[in-house]
XYZ file of C-alpha atoms in Angstrom:
269
model
C -23.903 -3.750 26.831
C -23.541 -0.089 27.033
C -22.104 1.496 23.884
C -18.902 3.950 24.689
C -19.505 7.377 24.000
C -17.236 9.499 21.949
C -15.769 10.965 25.268
C -14.475 7.603 26.552
C -10.591 7.587 26.946
C -10.117 4.433 24.621
C -12.411 6.052 22.029
C -10.525 9.547 22.216
C -6.829 7.758 22.090
C -8.065 5.921 18.912
C -9.435 9.137 16.990
C -6.061 10.890 17.769
C -4.559 8.233 15.317
C -6.031 10.055 12.421
C -2.883 12.083 12.995
C 0.537 10.661 11.716
C 2.602 12.291 14.513
C 0.152 10.190 16.931
C 0.645 6.919 14.840
C 4.449 7.316 14.984
C 4.295 8.014 18.561
C 2.169 4.869 19.412
C 3.055 2.269 16.528
C -0.661 2.131 15.941
C -2.849 3.127 13.195
C -6.885 2.777 12.163
C -8.187 0.469 9.472
C -11.616 1.249 8.599
C -14.261 -0.767 7.070
C -15.204 -4.526 6.483
C -12.389 -5.210 3.743
C -9.793 -3.543 5.658
C -10.658 -4.985 9.107
C -11.153 -8.492 7.837
C -7.357 -8.439 6.056
C -6.324 -7.024 9.332
C -7.716 -9.956 11.389
C -6.255 -12.365 9.033
C -2.730 -11.272 9.555
C -3.343 -10.701 13.516
C -2.541 -6.952 13.432
C -5.793 -6.051 15.321
C -5.557 -4.711 18.919
C -9.292 -3.703 19.433
C -12.262 -3.595 17.136
C -14.559 -0.915 17.539
C -18.159 -1.306 16.252
C -21.545 0.473 16.125
C -24.824 -1.433 16.570
C -25.737 -0.905 12.896
C -22.256 -2.722 11.849
C -22.636 -5.397 14.554
C -26.031 -6.024 12.505
C -24.419 -5.812 8.953
C -21.198 -7.710 9.918
C -22.275 -9.974 12.637
C -19.687 -12.925 11.548
C -16.777 -10.436 11.425
C -17.263 -8.939 14.663
C -18.023 -12.449 16.344
C -14.897 -14.189 14.475
C -12.636 -11.229 15.949
C -13.920 -11.791 19.804
C -13.334 -15.557 18.819
C -9.887 -14.858 18.156
C -9.466 -12.927 21.607
C -9.638 -9.478 20.021
C -10.869 -7.065 22.235
C -14.334 -5.933 20.526
C -15.994 -2.802 21.866
C -19.476 -1.493 20.879
C -19.325 2.416 20.537
C -22.208 4.839 20.015
C -23.022 6.275 16.536
C -21.415 9.459 17.272
C -18.309 7.715 18.357
C -18.218 5.464 15.458
C -18.627 8.752 13.295
C -15.411 10.346 15.009
C -13.560 7.168 14.775
C -14.364 6.880 10.945
C -12.991 9.274 8.256
C -15.756 8.829 5.702
C -19.103 10.964 5.394
C -20.975 7.843 5.963
C -18.754 5.921 8.397
C -19.191 2.084 8.293
C -19.076 1.810 11.912
C -16.283 -0.611 11.869
C -12.742 0.673 12.888
C -9.774 -1.559 13.988
C -6.667 -0.399 15.889
C -3.822 -2.211 14.431
C 0.021 -2.473 14.577
C 1.999 -0.427 11.994
C 2.556 -2.755 8.944
C 5.952 -1.244 7.605
C 9.144 -3.306 7.546
C 12.732 -2.220 6.857
C 13.809 -2.265 3.140
C 16.610 -4.815 4.267
C 13.805 -7.270 5.250
C 12.029 -6.963 1.711
C 15.347 -7.347 -0.053
C 16.229 -10.569 2.154
C 13.299 -12.273 1.016
C 14.702 -12.280 -2.551
C 12.055 -10.563 -4.019
C 11.189 -11.134 -7.930
C 9.109 -8.207 -8.403
C 8.961 -5.013 -6.669
C 6.899 -1.631 -6.931
C 8.858 1.273 -5.986
C 6.822 4.486 -5.855
C 9.257 7.657 -5.847
C 8.080 10.869 -4.036
C 4.598 9.304 -3.970
C 2.424 12.319 -2.342
C -1.156 11.286 -3.001
C -2.600 8.712 -0.311
C -5.338 7.246 -2.772
C -2.842 6.731 -5.469
C -0.520 4.888 -2.958
C -3.531 2.724 -1.910
C -4.476 1.759 -5.322
C -0.564 0.925 -6.176
C -0.588 -1.144 -3.100
C -3.921 -2.868 -4.239
C -2.309 -3.576 -7.704
C 0.731 -4.685 -6.654
C -1.229 -7.253 -4.348
C -3.517 -8.380 -7.287
C -0.497 -9.043 -9.735
C 1.520 -10.968 -7.165
C 4.045 -8.469 -6.472
C 6.531 -9.279 -3.616
C 6.633 -6.025 -1.993
C 6.259 -2.199 -2.353
C 8.823 0.368 -1.389
C 7.773 3.865 -0.642
C 11.102 6.025 -1.711
C 11.773 9.398 -0.563
C 9.493 11.839 0.998
C 6.388 9.590 0.378
C 2.809 9.572 1.836
C 2.340 7.567 4.963
C 0.831 4.071 4.066
C -1.235 4.131 7.440
C -2.980 7.180 6.188
C -6.850 6.766 6.477
C -7.266 7.479 2.658
C -4.411 5.100 1.810
C -5.540 2.108 3.856
C -9.270 2.582 2.511
C -7.747 2.763 -1.202
C -5.854 -0.366 -0.757
C -9.168 -2.338 0.184
C -7.226 -4.774 2.521
C -4.033 -5.171 0.327
C -1.939 -3.231 2.691
C -1.784 -6.280 5.019
C -1.015 -8.818 2.175
C 2.132 -7.157 0.571
C 5.165 -6.394 2.605
C 5.406 -2.555 2.481
C 8.669 -0.655 3.305
C 9.482 3.007 3.499
C 13.050 4.493 2.951
C 13.517 8.379 2.787
C 16.835 8.586 0.935
C 15.989 7.452 -2.904
C 19.496 7.127 -3.572
C 20.184 4.764 -0.956
C 16.941 2.782 -1.652
C 18.339 2.360 -5.453
C 21.827 1.222 -4.101
C 20.293 -1.387 -2.144
C 18.037 -2.615 -4.749
C 20.844 -2.614 -7.233
C 23.203 -4.400 -4.710
C 20.497 -7.146 -4.291
C 20.841 -8.148 -8.063
C 17.612 -6.788 -8.990
C 17.119 -5.066 -12.379
C 15.669 -1.400 -12.060
C 13.104 -0.176 -14.625
C 11.529 3.234 -14.954
C 8.385 4.001 -16.747
C 9.252 6.889 -19.495
C 7.515 8.226 -22.324
C 10.550 8.331 -24.298
C 11.714 5.160 -22.891
C 14.279 2.959 -25.200
C 12.337 -0.249 -24.606
C 8.833 -0.785 -25.536
C 6.945 -2.690 -23.064
C 5.865 -5.342 -25.620
C 9.377 -6.163 -26.270
C 10.472 -6.262 -22.498
C 9.662 -9.729 -21.772
C 13.153 -11.109 -21.578
C 13.733 -8.496 -18.621
C 10.998 -9.906 -16.660
C 12.426 -13.394 -16.261
C 14.654 -12.163 -13.436
C 14.180 -9.957 -10.453
C 12.718 -6.516 -11.316
C 11.889 -3.255 -9.555
C 9.743 -0.762 -11.120
C 10.205 2.996 -10.382
C 6.838 4.949 -10.586
C 7.033 8.680 -10.252
C 4.901 11.476 -8.456
C 1.551 11.744 -9.944
C 2.399 15.682 -10.385
C 5.875 15.637 -11.727
C 6.845 12.100 -12.773
C 10.164 10.878 -12.264
C 13.233 13.086 -11.382
C 15.648 12.559 -14.447
C 18.381 11.840 -12.248
C 16.234 9.061 -10.858
C 15.372 7.696 -14.397
C 18.774 7.969 -15.377
C 19.797 5.478 -12.506
C 17.400 2.639 -14.061
C 18.905 0.079 -15.873
C 16.394 0.619 -18.491
C 13.633 2.969 -19.073
C 10.225 1.205 -20.298
C 7.781 2.934 -22.654
C 4.198 2.059 -22.576
C 3.006 1.773 -26.217
C 0.223 4.459 -26.612
C -2.161 3.274 -29.736
C -5.050 5.701 -29.240
C -4.904 9.335 -28.977
C -4.466 9.708 -25.166
C -1.538 11.999 -24.282
C -0.462 9.928 -21.234
C -1.732 7.571 -18.532
C -2.243 8.414 -14.773
C 0.242 6.922 -12.243
C -1.891 4.003 -10.976
C -2.909 3.017 -14.620
C 0.755 2.799 -15.948
C 1.764 1.057 -12.843
C -1.251 -1.577 -13.282
C -0.039 -2.166 -17.158
C 3.671 -2.385 -16.196
C 3.483 -4.973 -13.347
C 0.596 -6.952 -15.036
C 3.072 -7.399 -17.999
C 5.812 -8.332 -15.637
C 3.467 -10.710 -13.839
C 2.226 -12.649 -16.987
C 5.992 -13.669 -17.678
C 6.984 -14.005 -13.963
C 4.175 -16.501 -13.183
C 4.597 -18.351 -16.537
C 8.210 -19.072 -15.474
C 8.507 -22.625 -14.308
C 11.041 -21.692 -11.362
C 8.921 -19.071 -9.856
C 8.145 -19.202 -6.164
């Protein structure tokens, strides 16, 4: 089989998906690397899988499995694989996938008991890490509120390590409307705050019901007006000398604490 070059129209079209405008126009995005591709295949979102000769040797079962599922699998040249990928050493395995985000109403209709709600999150690596954390602790969804990063951004997809395909993800541009909808669904809204009135160690009672965690922008934190909208402000106790925690670390600690109580409950889903 001849490998498609970087000038092949199918390859050219796929490479354009590195741009957000093209993703919105086509409803498609790229997932790069074995973790992401495997997760995308499991959820039936792959429309075409491009692979290099090197990737075929390394990930033979993955490529063969995709073909067996009826996915179009396409051998491309190393140069084409480099253009399809975004990393310096491209893995040579890139899937064209249907966009994964769903309406906020769909996430809330599923009666979630634990949500992560990053507000105005700008850094794609942090967004991907947060999605991965949410997946690992068994959260029921991630809601990107406000002017947030596109979860289909290549760096976000890679940082999520496949979790992007496991957890329902919604985007809603209006922060106030997002919080109104969450509150109307009977979900307690919690905000992380250094001066919060509730210590995380004392918050277990809150975690027995449905909870949505607000996490702020990495650089600026949560806007005070958003923090005031929360039902409770939660403080993570810092017992050493660190001044603060970065966003992904704070989210991991809070969501794990929530998860520990939620999954100890006999009535949990």
